DNA sequence: CTTTATTTGTGCGTATGTATC
DNA sequence: AGATACATACGCACAAATAAA
């Protein structure tokens, strides 16, 4: 590994030394010379390569860490972070299609499904009477086996009776809808918040409790504008990046 | 077995006792009988009122807390949470207009402003050459004095030279743009992630370190499609709820 | 500053009804 | 039928944090 891979370091460029270090490593990542998961050179080695003090290297790495490009682990090294999966949010967002486009295999796993009664919020979302029967499904959605989100979905019940069994085998809500003669649907509303993961959520998503979750509250309607589902999705924040589509 | 039950509470309704407690309190909140900021009755008192054990009340309160309706503080009480401010994200989102609509007074406070050089990511966002001059502003945006977000905004520099001085007095980026002959602009892209707040961020946003932040990476362009700003906004997650506009 | 009362948080034990094997 | 597991509910006690005296 020669220093020729990196840009030339200039003392008199006006740019702070730590910034030049950071920019150089960022360029290495952007150009694919170092890939997600790779350990970058130890700080001492970087200091020698750039001809700066280790403190200067650390300042640069801190800048990259703050922007989420690398993550330092004491005693182990500094690693290039996996770029989070871009997850589009738009009028017609389909989990399975989004994943297929990203070259990932999407699969929804049914954790539980039960018949319940709509509480005030769910009733308003689905435009049904409070206490009306709903299908209450809990699913874990994975991309290539890695849990991305934990979703609780409410569906109005006379209409989608038995949908959970189709979902369980197909692993896709879109496909399950087709069995009910519903070929197309769209997003009515999307609301986004974030909070730390509770113990049970962490367990199902295979993360440590307290890790950040992106909470998405979505309502989908059929082409007649009739609500067909109200979903509370909990995404592992450092595995996805939500992209708002226009 | 005795008939000394509370009016809404029914032992043999099939609904779990804790759920009935939760529903009853939720109804009180929905009906405005208790308002955001109010302390609800102590657990012991609620237990007596509903004729159940305190554990049962706690189970119900835990349900409400998980849904963000209340927040318990040890030694102090359980309080009704303020509903987070709905923050629309769309093609033309203006902080000041959004706040005015919500009946809040919006004000951007300039923390720092300096001339810098675009790093790789900023350069790509603004479609300028890496290292090109940019205005690097750090602002805290408040609604009625409460910090909602901390934003780092990069603007291309020959074009917006001196904008920071106008922003400092006006407290609004939209107004500052007008002084540069830019009357209208639109959102090109919005990317959303989330993570805990660092110490310095927490201090400026008046929250505890580690509280969850919603990170929004936005690029705005003028009506010719030319990028005019790249902003990294850090919203206090439990003060706002992002609403994706269609 | 110390003391005291209030309030939430936690633990353990007991009992019961309901599924499930 | 029996055994087992699980969720629900109750009772008591104490710890920890907060607020008021």
Coordinates of C-alpha atoms (C1' of nucleotides) in Angstrom, one line a residue:
Chain A
X1 CA 0.0 0.0 0.0
X2 CA 1.8 3.1 -1.2
X3 CA 1.0 6.6 -0.4
X4 CA 0.3 7.2 -4.0
X5 CA -3.2 6.0 -3.5
X6 CA -4.1 9.1 -1.6
X7 CA -4.1 12.7 -2.6
X8 CA -1.0 14.7 -2.0
X9 CA -0.9 16.3 1.4
X10 CA -0.1 20.0 1.3
X11 CA 1.0 22.0 4.3
X12 CA 0.4 25.4 2.7
X13 CA -2.9 24.8 1.0
X14 CA -4.9 26.8 3.6
X15 CA -6.9 23.6 4.4
X16 CA -6.6 22.3 7.9
X17 CA -4.4 19.2 8.1
X18 CA -7.1 17.1 9.8
X19 CA -9.5 18.1 7.0
X20 CA -7.1 16.9 4.3
X21 CA -6.7 13.6 6.1
X22 CA -10.5 13.2 6.4
X23 CA -11.0 14.1 2.7
X24 CA -8.3 11.7 1.6
X25 CA -9.9 8.8 3.5
X26 CA -13.3 9.8 2.3
X27 CA -12.0 9.7 -1.3
X28 CA -10.7 6.3 -0.7
X29 CA -14.1 5.1 0.5
X30 CA -15.9 6.9 -2.3
X31 CA -13.6 5.4 -4.9
X32 CA -14.0 1.9 -3.4
X33 CA -10.3 1.5 -2.5
X34 CA -11.6 0.6 0.9
X35 CA -15.0 -1.1 1.3
X36 CA -17.7 -1.3 4.0
X37 CA -16.6 -3.6 6.7
X38 CA -12.9 -3.1 6.0
X39 CA -10.6 -2.0 8.7
X40 CA -8.7 1.1 7.7
X41 CA -5.1 1.5 8.6
X42 CA -4.3 2.1 12.3
X43 CA -4.1 5.7 13.4
X44 CA -0.3 5.5 14.0
X45 CA 0.2 4.2 10.4
X46 CA -2.0 7.0 9.0
X47 CA -0.1 9.6 10.9
X48 CA 3.1 8.4 9.4
X49 CA 1.7 8.2 5.9
X50 CA 0.4 11.8 6.0
X51 CA 3.4 13.1 8.0
X52 CA 1.1 14.5 10.8
X53 CA 0.7 13.8 14.4
X54 CA -1.7 11.0 15.5
X55 CA -3.9 13.6 17.2
X56 CA -4.4 15.2 13.8
X57 CA -5.4 11.9 12.3
X58 CA -7.8 11.4 15.1
X59 CA -9.4 14.7 14.5
X60 CA -10.0 13.7 10.9
X61 CA -11.4 10.3 11.8
X62 CA -13.7 12.0 14.3
X63 CA -15.1 14.1 11.5
X64 CA -15.7 10.9 9.4
X65 CA -17.3 9.1 12.3
X66 CA -19.6 12.0 13.0
X67 CA -20.8 11.7 9.4
X68 CA -21.3 8.0 9.8
X69 CA -18.7 7.0 7.3
X70 CA -16.5 5.1 9.7
X71 CA -16.9 3.6 13.2
X72 CA -14.0 3.3 15.7
X73 CA -14.0 0.4 18.1
X74 CA -11.6 0.6 21.0
X75 CA -8.9 -2.1 20.9
X76 CA -10.1 -3.3 17.5
X77 CA -9.7 -0.6 14.9
X78 CA -11.6 1.8 12.7
X79 CA -14.0 0.3 10.2
X80 CA -15.8 1.6 7.2
X81 CA -19.5 1.6 7.8
X82 CA -21.9 -0.2 5.5
X83 CA -23.8 2.4 3.5
X84 CA -27.4 2.2 4.8
X85 CA -29.9 0.8 2.4
X86 CA -31.9 3.5 0.6
X87 CA -35.5 3.0 1.3
X88 CA -37.8 5.1 -0.9
X89 CA -41.0 6.5 0.6
X90 CA -43.5 7.6 -2.0
X91 CA -47.0 7.2 -3.3
X92 CA -46.4 3.5 -4.1
X93 CA -43.8 2.0 -2.0
X94 CA -43.5 -1.8 -2.1
X95 CA -41.1 -3.4 0.3
X96 CA -40.5 -6.3 -2.0
X97 CA -40.0 -4.2 -5.1
X98 CA -37.6 -1.8 -3.3
X99 CA -35.5 -4.7 -2.2
X100 CA -35.5 -6.4 -5.6
X101 CA -34.2 -3.2 -7.2
X102 CA -31.4 -3.1 -4.6
X103 CA -30.5 -6.7 -5.5
X104 CA -31.7 -8.0 -2.1
X105 CA -34.0 -10.8 -1.3
X106 CA -36.9 -9.5 0.7
X107 CA -38.9 -11.7 3.0
X108 CA -41.5 -10.9 5.5
X109 CA -41.8 -13.3 8.5
X110 CA -45.0 -13.5 10.3
X111 CA -44.4 -13.3 14.0
X112 CA -48.0 -13.3 15.2
X113 CA -51.4 -12.7 13.8
X114 CA -54.6 -12.3 15.8
X115 CA -58.1 -10.9 15.6
X116 CA -58.6 -7.8 17.7
X117 CA -60.7 -4.7 18.0
X118 CA -59.7 -1.4 16.7
X119 CA -58.6 1.2 19.3
X120 CA -59.4 4.9 18.7
X121 CA -56.3 5.6 16.6
X122 CA -56.5 2.5 14.4
X123 CA -60.2 3.1 13.9
X124 CA -59.6 6.6 12.7
X125 CA -56.8 5.5 10.4
X126 CA -58.9 2.8 8.8
X127 CA -62.1 4.8 8.9
X128 CA -64.0 2.2 10.8
X129 CA -65.8 2.3 14.1
X130 CA -63.8 2.0 17.3
X131 CA -64.0 -1.6 18.4
X132 CA -64.6 -3.0 14.9
X133 CA -62.8 -6.2 14.1
X134 CA -59.3 -5.9 12.7
X135 CA -56.5 -8.3 11.8
X136 CA -53.5 -7.5 13.9
X137 CA -50.2 -8.8 12.4
X138 CA -46.7 -8.5 13.6
X139 CA -44.0 -9.1 11.0
X140 CA -40.2 -8.9 10.7
X141 CA -39.0 -7.8 7.3
X142 CA -35.6 -8.9 6.2
X143 CA -33.3 -8.1 3.3
X144 CA -30.9 -11.0 2.6
X145 CA -31.7 -12.4 6.0
X146 CA -30.8 -9.2 7.9
X147 CA -33.8 -7.7 9.9
X148 CA -34.6 -4.3 8.6
X149 CA -37.9 -3.6 10.2
X150 CA -40.5 -4.8 12.6
X151 CA -44.0 -3.9 11.6
X152 CA -47.3 -4.0 13.2
X153 CA -50.1 -4.0 10.6
X154 CA -53.8 -3.6 11.2
X155 CA -56.2 -4.6 8.4
X156 CA -60.0 -4.2 8.4
X157 CA -61.4 -7.6 9.1
X158 CA -64.4 -8.8 7.3
X159 CA -62.5 -7.9 4.1
X160 CA -59.1 -9.5 4.7
X161 CA -60.1 -12.5 6.7
X162 CA -57.5 -15.2 6.5
X163 CA -54.9 -12.9 4.9
X164 CA -52.3 -13.9 7.5
X165 CA -52.1 -17.4 6.2
X166 CA -51.3 -16.2 2.6
X167 CA -48.8 -13.7 4.0
X168 CA -47.1 -16.5 6.0
X169 CA -46.4 -18.5 2.9
X170 CA -45.8 -15.7 0.4
X171 CA -43.8 -13.4 2.7
X172 CA -45.2 -10.4 1.0
X173 CA -48.2 -8.2 1.7
X174 CA -48.5 -7.1 -1.9
X175 CA -48.8 -10.7 -3.0
X176 CA -51.3 -11.5 -0.2
X177 CA -53.4 -8.5 -1.4
X178 CA -53.6 -10.0 -4.9
X179 CA -55.3 -13.1 -3.5
X180 CA -58.0 -10.7 -2.3
X181 CA -58.4 -9.2 -5.7
X182 CA -56.5 -6.1 -4.8
X183 CA -54.0 -5.5 -7.5
X184 CA -53.0 -1.9 -6.7
X185 CA -53.0 0.4 -3.8
X186 CA -51.3 3.6 -2.8
X187 CA -49.9 5.5 0.2
X188 CA -52.3 7.9 1.9
X189 CA -50.1 9.3 4.6
X190 CA -46.7 8.8 6.1
X191 CA -45.6 10.1 9.5
X192 CA -42.1 9.6 10.8
X193 CA -40.6 9.7 14.2
X194 CA -37.7 8.0 16.0
X195 CA -36.9 6.5 19.4
X196 CA -34.7 3.9 21.0
X197 CA -35.6 0.3 20.7
X198 CA -37.3 -1.5 23.6
X199 CA -36.0 -4.9 24.8
X200 CA -38.5 -7.0 22.8
X201 CA -38.1 -5.0 19.7
X202 CA -34.3 -5.3 19.9
X203 CA -34.5 -9.0 20.3
X204 CA -36.7 -9.4 17.2
X205 CA -34.6 -7.1 15.1
X206 CA -31.3 -8.6 16.3
X207 CA -29.9 -5.4 17.7
X208 CA -28.9 -4.1 21.1
X209 CA -31.7 -2.6 23.2
X210 CA -31.6 1.2 23.0
X211 CA -30.3 1.3 19.4
X212 CA -32.2 3.9 17.4
X213 CA -35.3 3.0 15.5
X214 CA -37.0 5.0 12.8
X215 CA -40.8 4.8 13.3
X216 CA -43.0 5.1 10.3
X217 CA -46.7 5.3 10.6
X218 CA -48.3 4.6 7.2
X219 CA -51.8 4.3 5.9
X220 CA -52.4 2.6 2.6
X221 CA -55.7 2.9 0.6
X222 CA -57.0 1.0 -2.4
X223 CA -57.7 2.8 -5.6
X224 CA -61.1 3.8 -4.4
X225 CA -59.5 5.6 -1.5
X226 CA -60.7 3.0 1.1
X227 CA -58.1 2.4 3.8
X228 CA -56.8 -1.2 3.6
X229 CA -54.0 -1.1 6.2
X230 CA -52.5 1.0 9.0
X231 CA -48.9 0.0 9.6
X232 CA -46.4 1.0 12.3
X233 CA -43.0 0.1 11.0
X234 CA -39.9 0.2 13.2
X235 CA -36.7 0.4 11.0
X236 CA -33.2 -0.2 12.4
X237 CA -31.9 3.4 11.9
X238 CA -28.4 2.4 10.9
X239 CA -29.5 -0.1 8.4
X240 CA -31.7 2.1 6.3
X241 CA -31.9 5.6 5.0
X242 CA -35.3 6.8 4.1
X243 CA -35.5 8.6 0.8
X244 CA -38.5 10.8 0.2
X245 CA -39.7 10.5 -3.3
X246 CA -41.4 13.3 -5.2
Chain B
X1 CA -68.2 -9.6 42.9
X2 CA -69.5 -6.5 44.6
X3 CA -71.2 -3.8 42.5
X4 CA -68.8 -1.1 43.5
X5 CA -67.2 -0.9 40.1
X6 CA -66.3 2.2 38.2
X7 CA -68.8 3.0 35.5
X8 CA -66.7 2.2 32.5
X9 CA -64.9 -0.7 34.0
X10 CA -66.3 -4.2 33.5
X11 CA -64.8 -7.3 34.9
X12 CA -66.5 -9.7 32.6
X13 CA -66.2 -7.8 29.3
X14 CA -63.5 -10.1 27.9
X15 CA -61.2 -7.1 27.7
X16 CA -58.1 -7.3 29.9
X17 CA -58.4 -5.1 33.0
X18 CA -55.1 -3.2 32.2
X19 CA -56.4 -2.5 28.6
X20 CA -59.6 -1.0 30.0
X21 CA -57.5 1.3 32.3
X22 CA -55.4 2.4 29.4
X23 CA -58.4 3.0 27.2
X24 CA -60.1 5.0 29.9
X25 CA -57.0 7.3 30.4
X26 CA -56.6 7.6 26.6
X27 CA -60.2 8.7 26.3
X28 CA -59.5 11.3 29.0
X29 CA -56.6 12.7 27.0
X30 CA -58.5 12.5 23.7
X31 CA -61.5 14.4 25.2
X32 CA -59.2 17.0 26.7
X33 CA -60.1 16.2 30.3
X34 CA -56.4 16.0 30.9
X35 CA -54.0 18.1 28.7
X36 CA -50.4 17.8 27.6
X37 CA -48.1 18.7 30.5
X38 CA -50.7 17.7 33.1
X39 CA -49.8 15.2 35.7
X40 CA -52.2 12.3 35.8
X41 CA -53.4 10.8 39.1
X42 CA -50.9 8.7 41.0
X43 CA -50.9 5.0 40.3
X44 CA -52.2 4.2 43.8
X45 CA -55.1 6.6 43.3
X46 CA -55.9 5.1 39.8
X47 CA -55.8 1.6 41.3
X48 CA -58.4 2.6 43.8
X49 CA -60.6 4.4 41.3
X50 CA -60.7 1.4 38.9
X51 CA -60.7 -1.2 41.7
X52 CA -57.6 -3.0 40.5
X53 CA -54.1 -3.6 41.7
X54 CA -51.4 -1.0 41.2
X55 CA -49.6 -3.5 38.9
X56 CA -52.6 -3.6 36.7
X57 CA -52.6 0.2 36.5
X58 CA -48.9 0.1 35.7
X59 CA -49.5 -2.3 32.9
X60 CA -52.0 0.1 31.4
X61 CA -49.7 3.1 31.8
X62 CA -46.9 1.1 30.2
X63 CA -49.1 0.6 27.2
X64 CA -49.7 4.4 26.9
X65 CA -46.1 5.2 27.5
X66 CA -45.0 2.9 24.7
X67 CA -47.4 4.7 22.4
X68 CA -45.9 8.0 23.5
X69 CA -49.1 9.4 25.1
X70 CA -47.7 9.7 28.6
X71 CA -44.3 9.8 30.2
X72 CA -43.5 8.6 33.8
X73 CA -40.8 10.2 35.9
X74 CA -39.7 8.5 39.0
X75 CA -40.5 10.4 42.2
X76 CA -42.5 13.0 40.3
X77 CA -45.4 11.5 38.5
X78 CA -46.8 10.5 35.1
X79 CA -47.4 13.3 32.7
X80 CA -49.4 13.6 29.5
X81 CA -47.0 14.2 26.6
X82 CA -47.3 17.1 24.2
X83 CA -48.3 15.8 20.8
X84 CA -45.2 16.3 18.6
X85 CA -45.4 19.2 16.1
X86 CA -46.3 18.0 12.6
X87 CA -43.5 19.0 10.3
X88 CA -44.4 18.6 6.6
X89 CA -41.8 17.5 4.2
X90 CA -42.6 18.2 0.7
X91 CA -41.6 19.9 -2.5
X92 CA -41.7 23.4 -0.9
X93 CA -41.2 23.2 2.8
X94 CA -40.5 26.4 4.5
X95 CA -39.7 26.3 8.2
X96 CA -41.2 29.7 8.9
X97 CA -44.4 29.1 7.0
X98 CA -44.9 25.7 8.7
X99 CA -44.5 27.3 12.1
X100 CA -46.8 30.2 11.3
X101 CA -49.5 27.7 10.2
X102 CA -49.1 25.9 13.5
X103 CA -49.5 29.2 15.4
X104 CA -45.9 29.2 16.5
X105 CA -43.2 31.8 16.3
X106 CA -40.3 30.5 14.2
X107 CA -36.8 31.9 14.7
X108 CA -33.5 30.7 13.4
X109 CA -30.5 31.6 15.5
X110 CA -27.1 31.8 13.9
X111 CA -24.6 29.9 15.9
X112 CA -21.7 30.3 13.6
X113 CA -20.9 31.1 10.0
X114 CA -17.6 30.7 8.2
X115 CA -16.1 30.3 4.8
X116 CA -14.9 26.9 3.9
X117 CA -14.2 24.5 1.1
X118 CA -16.6 21.9 -0.1
X119 CA -15.8 18.3 0.8
X120 CA -16.7 15.5 -1.6
X121 CA -20.2 15.0 -0.3
X122 CA -21.1 18.7 -0.3
X123 CA -19.6 19.2 -3.7
X124 CA -21.7 16.5 -5.2
X125 CA -24.8 17.8 -3.5
X126 CA -24.3 21.4 -4.7
X127 CA -22.9 20.3 -8.1
X128 CA -19.7 22.3 -7.6
X129 CA -16.1 21.2 -7.7
X130 CA -14.6 19.6 -4.5
X131 CA -12.7 22.4 -2.6
X132 CA -14.9 25.2 -4.1
X133 CA -15.7 27.9 -1.6
X134 CA -18.9 27.5 0.4
X135 CA -20.7 29.3 3.2
X136 CA -20.9 27.0 6.2
X137 CA -23.6 28.0 8.7
X138 CA -24.7 26.4 11.9
X139 CA -28.2 27.4 13.1
X140 CA -30.6 26.5 15.9
X141 CA -34.2 26.7 14.8
X142 CA -36.8 27.3 17.5
X143 CA -40.6 27.3 17.7
X144 CA -41.8 29.6 20.5
X145 CA -38.4 29.5 21.9
X146 CA -38.2 25.7 22.1
X147 CA -35.3 24.3 20.1
X148 CA -36.6 22.0 17.4
X149 CA -33.6 21.5 15.2
X150 CA -29.9 22.1 14.7
X151 CA -28.9 22.6 11.1
X152 CA -25.7 22.8 9.3
X153 CA -26.2 24.5 6.0
X154 CA -23.8 24.7 3.1
X155 CA -24.3 27.4 0.4
X156 CA -22.3 27.9 -2.8
X157 CA -20.2 30.9 -2.2
X158 CA -19.7 33.5 -4.8
X159 CA -23.5 33.5 -5.1
X160 CA -24.5 33.9 -1.5
X161 CA -21.6 36.0 -0.1
X162 CA -22.8 37.8 3.0
X163 CA -26.0 35.9 3.4
X164 CA -25.2 35.0 7.0
X165 CA -25.5 38.6 8.1
X166 CA -29.0 38.9 6.6
X167 CA -30.0 35.6 8.2
X168 CA -28.7 36.7 11.5
X169 CA -31.1 39.6 11.6
X170 CA -34.0 38.1 9.8
X171 CA -33.9 34.7 11.4
X172 CA -35.2 33.1 8.2
X173 CA -33.4 31.5 5.3
X174 CA -36.3 32.2 3.0
X175 CA -36.2 35.9 3.8
X176 CA -32.4 36.0 3.3
X177 CA -32.7 34.4 -0.1
X178 CA -35.1 37.1 -1.2
X179 CA -32.4 39.7 -0.6
X180 CA -30.4 37.7 -3.2
X181 CA -33.2 37.9 -5.7
X182 CA -34.2 34.4 -5.0
X183 CA -38.0 34.4 -4.5
X184 CA -38.7 30.7 -5.0
X185 CA -37.0 27.4 -4.6
X186 CA -37.9 23.8 -4.2
X187 CA -36.7 20.6 -2.6
X188 CA -34.6 18.3 -4.8
X189 CA -34.0 15.4 -2.4
X190 CA -34.7 14.5 1.2
X191 CA -32.9 11.6 3.0
X192 CA -33.8 10.7 6.6
X193 CA -31.9 8.8 9.2
X194 CA -31.8 8.8 13.0
X195 CA -29.2 8.5 15.8
X196 CA -28.6 9.6 19.4
X197 CA -27.5 13.2 20.1
X198 CA -23.8 13.9 20.8
X199 CA -22.9 16.1 23.8
X200 CA -22.5 19.3 21.8
X201 CA -25.7 18.8 19.9
X202 CA -27.6 18.0 23.1
X203 CA -26.3 21.2 24.6
X204 CA -27.4 23.4 21.7
X205 CA -30.8 21.7 21.5
X206 CA -31.4 21.8 25.2
X207 CA -31.9 18.1 25.6
X208 CA -30.0 15.3 27.4
X209 CA -27.2 13.7 25.5
X210 CA -28.2 10.4 23.9
X211 CA -31.8 11.6 23.2
X212 CA -32.9 10.6 19.7
X213 CA -32.4 12.9 16.8
X214 CA -34.0 12.7 13.4
X215 CA -31.4 13.5 10.8
X216 CA -32.6 15.1 7.6
X217 CA -30.3 15.6 4.7
X218 CA -31.9 18.0 2.2
X219 CA -30.9 19.6 -1.0
X220 CA -32.7 22.7 -2.3
X221 CA -32.5 24.0 -5.8
X222 CA -33.7 27.2 -7.4
X223 CA -36.3 27.2 -10.2
X224 CA -33.6 26.6 -12.7
X225 CA -32.6 23.4 -10.9
X226 CA -29.4 24.8 -9.7
X227 CA -28.5 23.7 -6.1
X228 CA -28.6 26.6 -3.6
X229 CA -28.2 24.7 -0.4
X230 CA -27.3 21.4 1.2
X231 CA -28.6 21.1 4.8
X232 CA -28.1 18.6 7.5
X233 CA -30.9 19.1 10.0
X234 CA -31.0 17.4 13.4
X235 CA -34.5 17.4 14.8
X236 CA -35.3 16.5 18.4
X237 CA -37.3 13.3 17.7
X238 CA -39.9 13.7 20.4
X239 CA -40.6 17.3 19.5
X240 CA -41.5 16.8 15.9
X241 CA -43.2 14.3 13.7
X242 CA -42.3 14.4 10.1
X243 CA -45.2 14.3 7.7
X244 CA -44.4 13.3 4.2
X245 CA -46.5 15.3 1.8
X246 CA -47.8 14.0 -1.4
Chain C
dC1 C1' -28.7 21.2 54.2
dT2 C1' -31.6 17.7 56.3
dT3 C1' -35.8 15.5 56.9
dT4 C1' -40.0 13.8 55.4
dA5 C1' -43.7 12.6 52.4
dT6 C1' -45.0 11.4 47.8
dT7 C1' -44.5 8.8 43.7
dT8 C1' -42.6 5.8 40.4
dG9 C1' -39.6 1.5 39.8
dT10 C1' -38.5 -3.3 41.0
dG11 C1' -38.7 -7.8 43.0
dC12 C1' -40.8 -11.9 44.8
dG13 C1' -44.6 -14.8 46.0
dT14 C1' -49.3 -16.5 45.1
dA15 C1' -53.3 -17.7 42.5
dT16 C1' -56.2 -18.4 38.3
dG17 C1' -57.8 -19.1 33.7
dT18 C1' -56.4 -20.6 29.1
dA19 C1' -54.1 -22.6 25.8
dT20 C1' -50.8 -26.3 24.3
dC21 C1' -48.3 -30.5 24.3
Chain D
dA1 C1' -56.9 -36.8 31.4
dG2 C1' -52.7 -34.9 32.9
dA3 C1' -48.8 -31.9 32.6
dT4 C1' -46.8 -27.8 31.3
dA5 C1' -46.3 -23.2 29.9
dC6 C1' -48.0 -18.6 29.6
dA7 C1' -50.5 -14.3 30.4
dT8 C1' -53.1 -12.0 33.8
dA9 C1' -54.1 -10.2 38.3
dC10 C1' -53.3 -9.4 43.2
dG11 C1' -50.5 -8.5 47.6
dC12 C1' -46.7 -6.9 50.1
dA13 C1' -42.2 -4.8 50.6
dC14 C1' -38.6 -1.9 49.6
dA15 C1' -35.5 1.0 46.5
dA16 C1' -34.8 5.3 44.1
dA17 C1' -36.0 9.8 42.6
dT18 C1' -38.3 14.0 43.5
dA19 C1' -40.5 17.7 45.9
dA20 C1' -41.9 20.1 49.8
dA21 C1' -41.2 21.3 54.6

